Amino acid sequence: MKAKRFAALWLAVVLTMSLLVVPAGAVSFTDMQGHWAQEDVEYLAGLGIVKGTSATTFAPAQKMTACEALLFCSRATGVSAADKKQIAADRADQLKEILPENVYSWAEEEMAVCLETGIISVTELEAMCSSGALLKSITRESLSMYLVRAMQLEPMAKNLTNYSMSFADTASISQALRPYVYLLNTYGIVQGNTANQFMPQGSLTRAEMATMLRRAIDFMDEQGIYAELPAYTDYQWVGGVIDAVSSTSNGATLLTITGNLTDTFGISVPANVPIYENNIRTTPNSLRAGQYVRVNLDDKGAAQAVRLGGTLTSLSGSITEVSQDSITISVGGTSKRLDIDRFTRVQVGQLVGDPSLIEPDAGYTQAQCWVDGMGHLAELKLSGGTRSAEGFLTSVENTSGGQTITVSAFDGQRAQYTLVSGAAVTVNGKAGSITVSNKGDYVSLRVSNDNAGTVVSAAVDTVSDYVQGPIKSISFTKDPYEITLEDSLTGRSRTYPIASNAIARYDGEEITVKEVARNNFATLQLSGGQVVLLDTYPASTTTQGVIESITYASPTTLAVRTPQGTTATFTIDLTNLPDIERDGKTSSIDKLRSGDKVTVTVRYNEVYEIEATSQNATLSGTITRVVQDTTGVSIDVRFSDGSTDTYQVSEGVSVTQKGSVISLYALKPNDAVELTLSGDEVVAINVTGSSSSSTQITGSVLVVNTKDDTLMISLEDGTPLTVDVEDASFVTISGSSTSLNKLAAGDQVQIYGQYSGSLFAATLVVKL
């Protein structure tokens, strides 16, 4: 019995392997002369799409096995030879587990394409192999499903609500497969016989398959259909739901698009850009409000293709399994699995990006999924769980309820985190705590996705030896090589020998040690006094976000809230200020405000440039009450409609009048104010009018702004204040005359003048 089973299997394999006979250029098969399918077979054979059973024969009446039919279908997709080879390599291990060994050896490339393009699923292929159906003849109705999938039309088939056919044997077609047969019949790819029968359970011959394949390929060429493979494309894209559609004078279509996870934006679609609906070419008239759309972009950011996905359906549920490739959620007790690809927009916590944001072990609990009409997961929002962060402790500050820690990442960018009381902390694998003595130690964090910047657990390593900073020099003339680094913590330079087996990386990619460049930022791992790991990064980095606060001191600290929800901190030397722009104009640090959108550029571990964009006030009113206590300042504001609200104002909030910084504690009842809010939180206050009083103030100079004739000083209580000195006289304590440009950061001054509202206008500045 075993021998007979093996003989039958081998016979089927021999028949299937006939696909691999090399075609002979201008092909002419002896057994196709005068055959009704001669033109189709010889045309496809000439292109290398179908192949004969020998150099001279095609065997048109031979029945197709399911394996042969699948491989024929794979050729309709138009996948390039290079992509086909890469797909096969990527799926090699998977297919070795599924396919019989003597089938895998010759069918792996095209079967891999079948899986990648959705012609057949892994589950279906496994079932076909285990039952032996892979090497048995295939029915016409089953082939219809695989061919529709190869043509990228399955979403259309699944969305059909009416698919009546006139075949005499329509009732014999399986209900689930009728939409597939209907589409192929509608587009002229399959037809009935002389008795108008489809014969759904009948077997398929090689000649019939070749004819259907040519019709399918011709149809795909006419409609511009091709298999788009997310994993094997790298162009940029944008997507969302169409809000509005309008036409421009040059024939382009302007789309206004809103994403559930992104802001509203506009994009122009030139008249010559192809538009696809249900994967078939269509016209700009198909671009309608309410539909999900994905626009593929060229390397200049211009539209190069538009794909409509129909209406988005929202699904929410608890997560049972998640990876960067798929997610399974429970919706009302029913399990739902969705594939994730690079055309899926992902949000984790406050960070929006691609599927690389997903950490399978992060412990996400809930998911909201937006699925388009094609069945594609367009947008995914994950809630709960944590994300990883790592780096080196640069500061530890004890606060009520926990600690504020600053961590310098491997690329030198610093971020602040809140380590709440009760958070799990280990030191060298044992329960412990973080103290000031851990400054410079490596730390691995798990940060809450829902409570941005809050650390759930921290693991400190005091054993491993690291140092980081800008590379001052690197020498390859000695043995061993040597590298000199300026330590970011101490500011001191030191030279380290490089171990012969040291690993070097640049921006995450492995390089040779000799490719390490001077001035780049580096994190070095040391062992026995030698460098064993060089993690290097570009000398210039940028960080985008919103200014959270500016702490004027020596040095001054700029805190920026990043899209990830963490607070990045930057140290600024007031005696050597970076280039600063605000709203596209040259500005100064005293003009920056909490709430400004900002891009901070760091070069060689120093802030090189700050580009800020001011944010408009959202509420205007009049202060009716000011309360100052140990918790800070709260203000009651009456609005034009007569309503009143109370706001707690923190120390870091910028308070300005006429473009200059004033003291938070200078706010008074009857001040007219504009408030910039982030949610319910006040991020900036601008005083637009108030009363005045005469006084004198004392403090130390922070910033001298000769262009605007202002001084920013730190009052005795540490509050920063901008003083208008345009009409002021300048003298020293001894009575001799001086000037604004002779003042410097750190100078002590006593200033006489008066508040114009909450802005202090000086009449006399005395250098103490």
Tab-separated table of N, CA, C and O in Angstrom, residues 184-287:
chain	number	residue	atom	x	y	z
A	184	LEU	N	-15.458	36.963	-12.874
A	184	LEU	CA	-14.724	36.473	-14.034
A	184	LEU	C	-15.616	36.426	-15.269
A	184	LEU	O	-15.178	36.716	-16.389
A	185	ASN	N	-16.876	36.071	-15.079
A	185	ASN	CA	-17.817	36.036	-16.192
A	185	ASN	C	-18.141	37.447	-16.678
A	185	ASN	O	-18.200	37.716	-17.882
A	186	THR	N	-18.324	38.389	-15.738
A	186	THR	CA	-18.641	39.778	-16.090
A	186	THR	C	-17.536	40.394	-16.922
A	186	THR	O	-17.797	41.148	-17.875
A	187	TYR	N	-16.290	40.087	-16.585
A	187	TYR	CA	-15.162	40.676	-17.295
A	187	TYR	C	-14.685	39.812	-18.458
A	187	TYR	O	-13.615	40.055	-19.025
A	188	GLY	N	-15.462	38.768	-18.818
A	188	GLY	CA	-15.177	37.971	-20.004
A	188	GLY	C	-14.021	37.016	-19.863
A	188	GLY	O	-13.477	36.548	-20.872
A	189	ILE	N	-13.646	36.693	-18.658
A	189	ILE	CA	-12.492	35.814	-18.438
A	189	ILE	C	-12.913	34.347	-18.439
A	189	ILE	O	-12.159	33.473	-18.850
A	190	VAL	N	-14.124	34.035	-17.968
A	190	VAL	CA	-14.693	32.686	-18.084
A	190	VAL	C	-16.030	32.786	-18.802
A	190	VAL	O	-16.757	33.774	-18.647
A	191	GLN	N	-16.330	31.768	-19.572
A	191	GLN	CA	-17.588	31.716	-20.314
A	191	GLN	C	-18.158	30.310	-20.217
A	191	GLN	O	-17.460	29.370	-19.822
A	192	GLY	N	-19.414	30.182	-20.556
A	192	GLY	CA	-20.030	28.863	-20.548
A	192	GLY	C	-19.688	28.080	-21.806
A	192	GLY	O	-19.172	28.628	-22.785
A	193	ASN	N	-19.980	26.778	-21.792
A	193	ASN	CA	-19.758	25.959	-22.987
A	193	ASN	C	-20.922	26.141	-23.961
A	193	ASN	O	-21.766	27.018	-23.783
A	194	THR	N	-20.969	25.308	-24.992
A	194	THR	CA	-22.020	25.460	-26.001
A	194	THR	C	-23.405	25.254	-25.418
A	194	THR	O	-24.396	25.739	-25.982
A	195	ALA	N	-23.475	24.589	-24.249
A	195	ALA	CA	-24.773	24.386	-23.586
A	195	ALA	C	-24.987	25.433	-22.489
A	195	ALA	O	-25.893	25.286	-21.659
A	196	ASN	N	-24.170	26.490	-22.513
A	196	ASN	CA	-24.230	27.560	-21.498
A	196	ASN	C	-24.069	27.008	-20.088
A	196	ASN	O	-24.742	27.435	-19.152
A	197	GLN	N	-23.159	26.077	-19.953
A	197	GLN	CA	-22.867	25.512	-18.633
A	197	GLN	C	-21.473	25.967	-18.194
A	197	GLN	O	-20.536	26.004	-18.993
A	198	PHE	N	-21.356	26.276	-16.885
A	198	PHE	CA	-20.047	26.624	-16.319
A	198	PHE	C	-19.314	25.378	-15.851
A	198	PHE	O	-18.097	25.347	-15.809
A	199	MET	N	-20.046	24.367	-15.469
A	199	MET	CA	-19.489	23.105	-14.960
A	199	MET	C	-18.547	23.361	-13.777
A	199	MET	O	-17.333	23.123	-13.864
A	200	PRO	N	-19.094	23.887	-12.668
A	200	PRO	CA	-18.247	24.317	-11.537
A	200	PRO	C	-17.401	23.214	-10.926
A	200	PRO	O	-16.302	23.471	-10.445
A	201	GLN	N	-17.914	21.973	-10.950
A	201	GLN	CA	-17.164	20.877	-10.339
A	201	GLN	C	-16.259	20.169	-11.337
A	201	GLN	O	-15.559	19.222	-10.969
A	202	GLY	N	-16.303	20.614	-12.596
A	202	GLY	CA	-15.482	19.973	-13.602
A	202	GLY	C	-14.016	20.325	-13.440
A	202	GLY	O	-13.657	21.371	-12.900
A	203	SER	N	-13.164	19.443	-13.933
A	203	SER	CA	-11.721	19.694	-13.853
A	203	SER	C	-11.316	20.671	-14.950
A	203	SER	O	-12.060	20.938	-15.890
A	204	LEU	N	-10.108	21.179	-14.822
A	204	LEU	CA	-9.604	22.227	-15.703
A	204	LEU	C	-8.433	21.683	-16.499
A	204	LEU	O	-7.543	21.041	-15.943
A	205	THR	N	-8.412	21.941	-17.807
A	205	THR	CA	-7.283	21.501	-18.624
A	205	THR	C	-6.247	22.614	-18.727
A	205	THR	O	-6.524	23.785	-18.470
A	206	ARG	N	-5.065	22.233	-19.167
A	206	ARG	CA	-3.992	23.214	-19.321
A	206	ARG	C	-4.345	24.267	-20.374
A	206	ARG	O	-4.017	25.443	-20.217
A	207	ALA	N	-5.037	23.855	-21.418
A	207	ALA	CA	-5.434	24.808	-22.463
A	207	ALA	C	-6.440	25.808	-21.909
A	207	ALA	O	-6.350	27.018	-22.174
A	208	GLU	N	-7.427	25.322	-21.145
A	208	GLU	CA	-8.423	26.215	-20.558
A	208	GLU	C	-7.764	27.201	-19.597
A	208	GLU	O	-8.096	28.390	-19.576
A	209	MET	N	-6.835	26.703	-18.806
A	209	MET	CA	-6.157	27.559	-17.841
A	209	MET	C	-5.357	28.647	-18.564
A	209	MET	O	-5.362	29.816	-18.165
A	210	ALA	N	-4.680	28.272	-19.654
A	210	ALA	CA	-3.878	29.242	-20.396
A	210	ALA	C	-4.757	30.337	-20.985
A	210	ALA	O	-4.409	31.523	-20.946
A	211	THR	N	-5.905	29.972	-21.510
A	211	THR	CA	-6.811	30.960	-22.090
A	211	THR	C	-7.346	31.906	-21.025
A	211	THR	O	-7.398	33.131	-21.217
A	212	MET	N	-7.754	31.349	-19.888
A	212	MET	CA	-8.244	32.191	-18.792
A	212	MET	C	-7.135	33.112	-18.292
A	212	MET	O	-7.374	34.288	-17.985
A	213	LEU	N	-5.919	32.586	-18.234
A	213	LEU	CA	-4.798	33.377	-17.722
A	213	LEU	C	-4.507	34.549	-18.661
A	213	LEU	O	-4.282	35.681	-18.211
A	214	ARG	N	-4.548	34.308	-19.988
A	214	ARG	CA	-4.280	35.413	-20.911
A	214	ARG	C	-5.366	36.480	-20.796
A	214	ARG	O	-5.068	37.682	-20.803
A	215	ARG	N	-6.622	36.065	-20.712
A	215	ARG	CA	-7.706	37.038	-20.582
A	215	ARG	C	-7.544	37.858	-19.294
A	215	ARG	O	-7.788	39.067	-19.284
A	216	ALA	N	-7.142	37.171	-18.223
A	216	ALA	CA	-6.965	37.865	-16.941
A	216	ALA	C	-5.833	38.885	-17.035
A	216	ALA	O	-5.963	40.026	-16.574
A	217	ILE	N	-4.721	38.492	-17.652
A	217	ILE	CA	-3.578	39.393	-17.770
A	217	ILE	C	-3.924	40.585	-18.654
A	217	ILE	O	-3.579	41.733	-18.341
A	218	ASP	N	-4.626	40.324	-19.771
A	218	ASP	CA	-5.037	41.425	-20.649
A	218	ASP	C	-5.947	42.399	-19.909
A	218	ASP	O	-5.825	43.624	-20.051
A	219	PHE	N	-6.888	41.857	-19.130
A	219	PHE	CA	-7.805	42.712	-18.373
A	219	PHE	C	-7.037	43.555	-17.362
A	219	PHE	O	-7.290	44.759	-17.213
A	220	MET	N	-6.087	42.942	-16.673
A	220	MET	CA	-5.294	43.675	-15.682
A	220	MET	C	-4.472	44.775	-16.344
A	220	MET	O	-4.363	45.881	-15.810
A	221	ASP	N	-3.919	44.497	-17.531
A	221	ASP	CA	-3.157	45.524	-18.244
A	221	ASP	C	-4.058	46.689	-18.639
A	221	ASP	O	-3.681	47.861	-18.498
A	222	GLU	N	-5.254	46.377	-19.143
A	222	GLU	CA	-6.189	47.427	-19.565
A	222	GLU	C	-6.612	48.305	-18.394
A	222	GLU	O	-6.782	49.522	-18.542
A	223	GLN	N	-6.794	47.697	-17.229
A	223	GLN	CA	-7.284	48.418	-16.053
A	223	GLN	C	-6.174	48.974	-15.172
A	223	GLN	O	-6.443	49.638	-14.174
A	224	GLY	N	-4.934	48.698	-15.526
A	224	GLY	CA	-3.821	49.187	-14.719
A	224	GLY	C	-3.701	48.481	-13.380
A	224	GLY	O	-3.178	49.044	-12.416
A	225	ILE	N	-4.165	47.245	-13.298
A	225	ILE	CA	-4.145	46.500	-12.032
A	225	ILE	C	-2.774	45.851	-11.847
A	225	ILE	O	-2.206	45.280	-12.780
A	226	TYR	N	-2.273	45.930	-10.638
A	226	TYR	CA	-1.039	45.230	-10.306
A	226	TYR	C	-1.071	44.880	-8.825
A	226	TYR	O	-1.826	45.456	-8.046
A	227	ALA	N	-0.278	43.891	-8.455
A	227	ALA	CA	-0.215	43.473	-7.053
A	227	ALA	C	0.721	44.410	-6.304
A	227	ALA	O	1.920	44.429	-6.552
A	228	GLU	N	0.160	45.210	-5.396
A	228	GLU	CA	0.967	46.124	-4.586
A	228	GLU	C	1.384	45.390	-3.321
A	228	GLU	O	0.527	44.957	-2.537
A	229	LEU	N	2.673	45.236	-3.117
A	229	LEU	CA	3.198	44.453	-2.003
A	229	LEU	C	3.771	45.386	-0.948
A	229	LEU	O	4.885	45.898	-1.107
A	230	PRO	N	3.055	45.649	0.137
A	230	PRO	CA	3.520	46.614	1.145
A	230	PRO	C	4.932	46.351	1.646
A	230	PRO	O	5.720	47.275	1.800
A	231	ALA	N	5.251	45.089	1.882
A	231	ALA	CA	6.557	44.764	2.466
A	231	ALA	C	7.709	44.972	1.491
A	231	ALA	O	8.873	44.989	1.891
A	232	TYR	N	7.388	45.126	0.201
A	232	TYR	CA	8.439	45.247	-0.810
A	232	TYR	C	8.347	46.576	-1.558
A	232	TYR	O	8.763	46.699	-2.701
A	233	THR	N	7.783	47.576	-0.886
A	233	THR	CA	7.761	48.941	-1.403
A	233	THR	C	8.364	49.855	-0.340
A	233	THR	O	8.355	49.527	0.849
A	234	ASP	N	8.875	50.998	-0.764
A	234	ASP	CA	9.483	51.911	0.205
A	234	ASP	C	9.090	53.363	-0.010
A	234	ASP	O	9.638	54.254	0.634
A	235	TYR	N	8.143	53.632	-0.909
A	235	TYR	CA	7.748	55.017	-1.135
A	235	TYR	C	6.923	55.537	0.041
A	235	TYR	O	6.285	54.771	0.772
A	236	GLN	N	6.938	56.855	0.218
A	236	GLN	CA	6.171	57.486	1.277
A	236	GLN	C	4.696	57.541	0.880
A	236	GLN	O	4.342	57.445	-0.297
A	237	TRP	N	3.838	57.730	1.867
A	237	TRP	CA	2.407	57.783	1.602
A	237	TRP	C	1.711	58.579	2.696
A	237	TRP	O	2.266	58.787	3.786
A	238	VAL	N	0.508	59.037	2.384
A	238	VAL	CA	-0.365	59.656	3.379
A	238	VAL	C	-1.751	59.068	3.200
A	238	VAL	O	-2.102	58.589	2.115
A	239	GLY	N	-2.531	59.087	4.266
A	239	GLY	CA	-3.860	58.498	4.168
A	239	GLY	C	-4.823	59.089	5.168
A	239	GLY	O	-4.427	59.714	6.151
A	240	GLY	N	-6.102	58.887	4.919
A	240	GLY	CA	-7.144	59.361	5.816
A	240	GLY	C	-8.477	59.390	5.087
A	240	GLY	O	-8.618	58.901	3.962
A	241	VAL	N	-9.466	59.982	5.737
A	241	VAL	CA	-10.810	60.068	5.170
A	241	VAL	C	-10.960	61.401	4.446
A	241	VAL	O	-10.589	62.452	4.971
A	242	ILE	N	-11.500	61.360	3.247
A	242	ILE	CA	-11.694	62.575	2.456
A	242	ILE	C	-12.764	63.447	3.114
A	242	ILE	O	-13.896	63.013	3.330
A	243	ASP	N	-12.385	64.684	3.436
A	243	ASP	CA	-13.330	65.668	3.973
A	243	ASP	C	-13.985	66.472	2.863
A	243	ASP	O	-15.175	66.768	2.905
A	244	ALA	N	-13.172	66.869	1.900
A	244	ALA	CA	-13.686	67.713	0.820
A	244	ALA	C	-12.872	67.476	-0.441
A	244	ALA	O	-11.703	67.093	-0.387
A	245	VAL	N	-13.529	67.704	-1.588
A	245	VAL	CA	-12.895	67.542	-2.895
A	245	VAL	C	-13.165	68.799	-3.710
A	245	VAL	O	-14.304	69.272	-3.773
A	246	SER	N	-12.123	69.350	-4.319
A	246	SER	CA	-12.308	70.511	-5.184
A	246	SER	C	-11.338	70.415	-6.346
A	246	SER	O	-10.363	69.662	-6.309
A	247	SER	N	-11.633	71.174	-7.400
A	247	SER	CA	-10.790	71.166	-8.598
A	247	SER	C	-10.000	72.461	-8.688
A	247	SER	O	-10.451	73.517	-8.241
A	248	THR	N	-8.818	72.374	-9.280
A	248	THR	CA	-7.988	73.555	-9.470
A	248	THR	C	-8.019	73.963	-10.945
A	248	THR	O	-8.481	73.206	-11.805
A	249	SER	N	-7.511	75.140	-11.224
A	249	SER	CA	-7.555	75.662	-12.590
A	249	SER	C	-6.718	74.844	-13.570
A	249	SER	O	-6.975	74.851	-14.773
A	250	ASN	N	-5.715	74.131	-13.071
A	250	ASN	CA	-4.858	73.346	-13.961
A	250	ASN	C	-5.329	71.898	-14.110
A	250	ASN	O	-4.609	71.050	-14.628
A	251	GLY	N	-6.555	71.604	-13.650
A	251	GLY	CA	-7.119	70.274	-13.820
A	251	GLY	C	-6.809	69.301	-12.709
A	251	GLY	O	-7.272	68.149	-12.743
A	252	ALA	N	-6.041	69.717	-11.716
A	252	ALA	CA	-5.739	68.846	-10.582
A	252	ALA	C	-6.937	68.776	-9.640
A	252	ALA	O	-7.839	69.617	-9.682
A	253	THR	N	-6.933	67.762	-8.798
A	253	THR	CA	-7.970	67.610	-7.779
A	253	THR	C	-7.341	67.838	-6.416
A	253	THR	O	-6.325	67.214	-6.088
A	254	LEU	N	-7.926	68.746	-5.646
A	254	LEU	CA	-7.413	69.042	-4.312
A	254	LEU	C	-8.245	68.290	-3.288
A	254	LEU	O	-9.465	68.458	-3.221
A	255	LEU	N	-7.574	67.440	-2.502
A	255	LEU	CA	-8.242	66.656	-1.464
A	255	LEU	C	-7.924	67.227	-0.094
A	255	LEU	O	-6.767	67.531	0.207
A	256	THR	N	-8.954	67.377	0.727
A	256	THR	CA	-8.771	67.684	2.143
A	256	THR	C	-9.026	66.391	2.904
A	256	THR	O	-10.096	65.796	2.773
A	257	ILE	N	-8.025	65.957	3.660
A	257	ILE	CA	-8.052	64.622	4.269
A	257	ILE	C	-7.879	64.730	5.778
A	257	ILE	O	-7.065	65.512	6.268
A	258	THR	N	-8.660	63.948	6.509
A	258	THR	CA	-8.548	63.889	7.965
A	258	THR	C	-8.323	62.446	8.395
A	258	THR	O	-9.031	61.548	7.936
A	259	GLY	N	-7.342	62.231	9.255
A	259	GLY	CA	-7.116	60.903	9.802
A	259	GLY	C	-7.614	60.835	11.232
A	259	GLY	O	-7.684	61.843	11.938
A	260	ASN	N	-8.001	59.652	11.665
A	260	ASN	CA	-8.371	59.477	13.070
A	260	ASN	C	-7.178	59.670	13.985
A	260	ASN	O	-7.328	60.004	15.161
A	261	LEU	N	-5.975	59.469	13.444
A	261	LEU	CA	-4.762	59.559	14.245
A	261	LEU	C	-3.866	60.709	13.807
A	261	LEU	O	-2.793	60.904	14.373
A	262	THR	N	-4.290	61.477	12.790
A	262	THR	CA	-3.464	62.568	12.279
A	262	THR	C	-4.311	63.815	12.072
A	262	THR	O	-5.539	63.761	12.061
A	263	ASP	N	-3.636	64.936	11.899
A	263	ASP	CA	-4.329	66.197	11.672
A	263	ASP	C	-4.859	66.267	10.240
A	263	ASP	O	-4.458	65.502	9.358
A	264	THR	N	-5.755	67.227	10.014
A	264	THR	CA	-6.278	67.487	8.677
A	264	THR	C	-5.185	68.095	7.799
A	264	THR	O	-4.407	68.925	8.249
A	265	PHE	N	-5.127	67.659	6.544
A	265	PHE	CA	-4.133	68.198	5.624
A	265	PHE	C	-4.721	68.175	4.214
A	265	PHE	O	-5.744	67.546	3.946
A	266	GLY	N	-4.086	68.902	3.318
A	266	GLY	CA	-4.521	68.938	1.933
A	266	GLY	C	-3.448	68.399	1.021
A	266	GLY	O	-2.255	68.490	1.310
A	267	ILE	N	-3.878	67.807	-0.101
A	267	ILE	CA	-2.914	67.304	-1.068
A	267	ILE	C	-3.503	67.434	-2.459
A	267	ILE	O	-4.703	67.232	-2.669
A	268	SER	N	-2.659	67.803	-3.407
A	268	SER	CA	-3.087	67.991	-4.790
A	268	SER	C	-2.799	66.728	-5.591
A	268	SER	O	-1.700	66.167	-5.519
A	269	VAL	N	-3.801	66.297	-6.370
A	269	VAL	CA	-3.658	65.119	-7.226
A	269	VAL	C	-3.705	65.584	-8.678
A	269	VAL	O	-4.774	65.941	-9.188
A	270	PRO	N	-2.563	65.632	-9.375
A	270	PRO	CA	-2.561	66.053	-10.783
A	270	PRO	C	-3.450	65.160	-11.641
A	270	PRO	O	-3.716	63.998	-11.302
A	271	ALA	N	-3.882	65.697	-12.770
A	271	ALA	CA	-4.837	64.995	-13.622
A	271	ALA	C	-4.300	63.680	-14.163
A	271	ALA	O	-5.067	62.752	-14.449
A	272	ASN	N	-2.969	63.553	-14.310
A	272	ASN	CA	-2.390	62.344	-14.902
A	272	ASN	C	-2.070	61.257	-13.883
A	272	ASN	O	-1.547	60.201	-14.241
A	273	VAL	N	-2.370	61.485	-12.611
A	273	VAL	CA	-2.071	60.495	-11.572
A	273	VAL	C	-3.152	59.411	-11.572
A	273	VAL	O	-4.346	59.725	-11.540
A	274	PRO	N	-2.778	58.125	-11.630
A	274	PRO	CA	-3.783	57.054	-11.643
A	274	PRO	C	-4.536	56.960	-10.319
A	274	PRO	O	-3.955	57.124	-9.249
A	275	ILE	N	-5.835	56.699	-10.434
A	275	ILE	CA	-6.705	56.547	-9.270
A	275	ILE	C	-7.330	55.158	-9.335
A	275	ILE	O	-7.834	54.747	-10.388
A	276	TYR	N	-7.299	54.437	-8.218
A	276	TYR	CA	-7.822	53.073	-8.185
A	276	TYR	C	-8.956	52.969	-7.172
A	276	TYR	O	-8.857	53.464	-6.051
A	277	GLU	N	-10.027	52.307	-7.601
A	277	GLU	CA	-11.122	51.973	-6.691
A	277	GLU	C	-11.397	50.491	-6.868
A	277	GLU	O	-11.600	50.023	-7.993
A	278	ASN	N	-11.413	49.752	-5.761
A	278	ASN	CA	-11.493	48.291	-5.842
A	278	ASN	C	-10.355	47.731	-6.697
A	278	ASN	O	-10.518	46.741	-7.409
A	279	ASN	N	-9.216	48.416	-6.655
A	279	ASN	CA	-8.008	48.028	-7.381
A	279	ASN	C	-8.135	48.172	-8.893
A	279	ASN	O	-7.283	47.688	-9.638
A	280	ILE	N	-9.182	48.847	-9.391
A	280	ILE	CA	-9.371	49.070	-10.819
A	280	ILE	C	-9.264	50.556	-11.099
A	280	ILE	O	-9.760	51.378	-10.318
A	281	ARG	N	-8.633	50.903	-12.218
A	281	ARG	CA	-8.486	52.311	-12.566
A	281	ARG	C	-9.847	52.984	-12.664
A	281	ARG	O	-10.801	52.436	-13.200
A	282	THR	N	-9.916	54.199	-12.139
A	282	THR	CA	-11.153	54.961	-12.185
A	282	THR	C	-10.807	56.422	-12.452
A	282	THR	O	-9.663	56.752	-12.759
A	283	THR	N	-11.794	57.302	-12.347
A	283	THR	CA	-11.609	58.717	-12.671
A	283	THR	C	-11.670	59.559	-11.402
A	283	THR	O	-12.128	59.091	-10.351
A	284	PRO	N	-11.256	60.840	-11.478
A	284	PRO	CA	-11.344	61.717	-10.305
A	284	PRO	C	-12.765	61.869	-9.761
A	284	PRO	O	-12.937	62.247	-8.602
A	285	ASN	N	-13.777	61.561	-10.588
A	285	ASN	CA	-15.157	61.656	-10.108
A	285	ASN	C	-15.441	60.667	-8.979
A	285	ASN	O	-16.412	60.823	-8.245
A	286	SER	N	-14.587	59.646	-8.861
A	286	SER	CA	-14.771	58.651	-7.801
A	286	SER	C	-14.271	59.143	-6.443
A	286	SER	O	-14.529	58.499	-5.419
A	287	LEU	N	-13.532	60.260	-6.421
A	287	LEU	CA	-13.028	60.806	-5.168
A	287	LEU	C	-14.166	61.541	-4.466
A	287	LEU	O	-14.566	62.631	-4.864
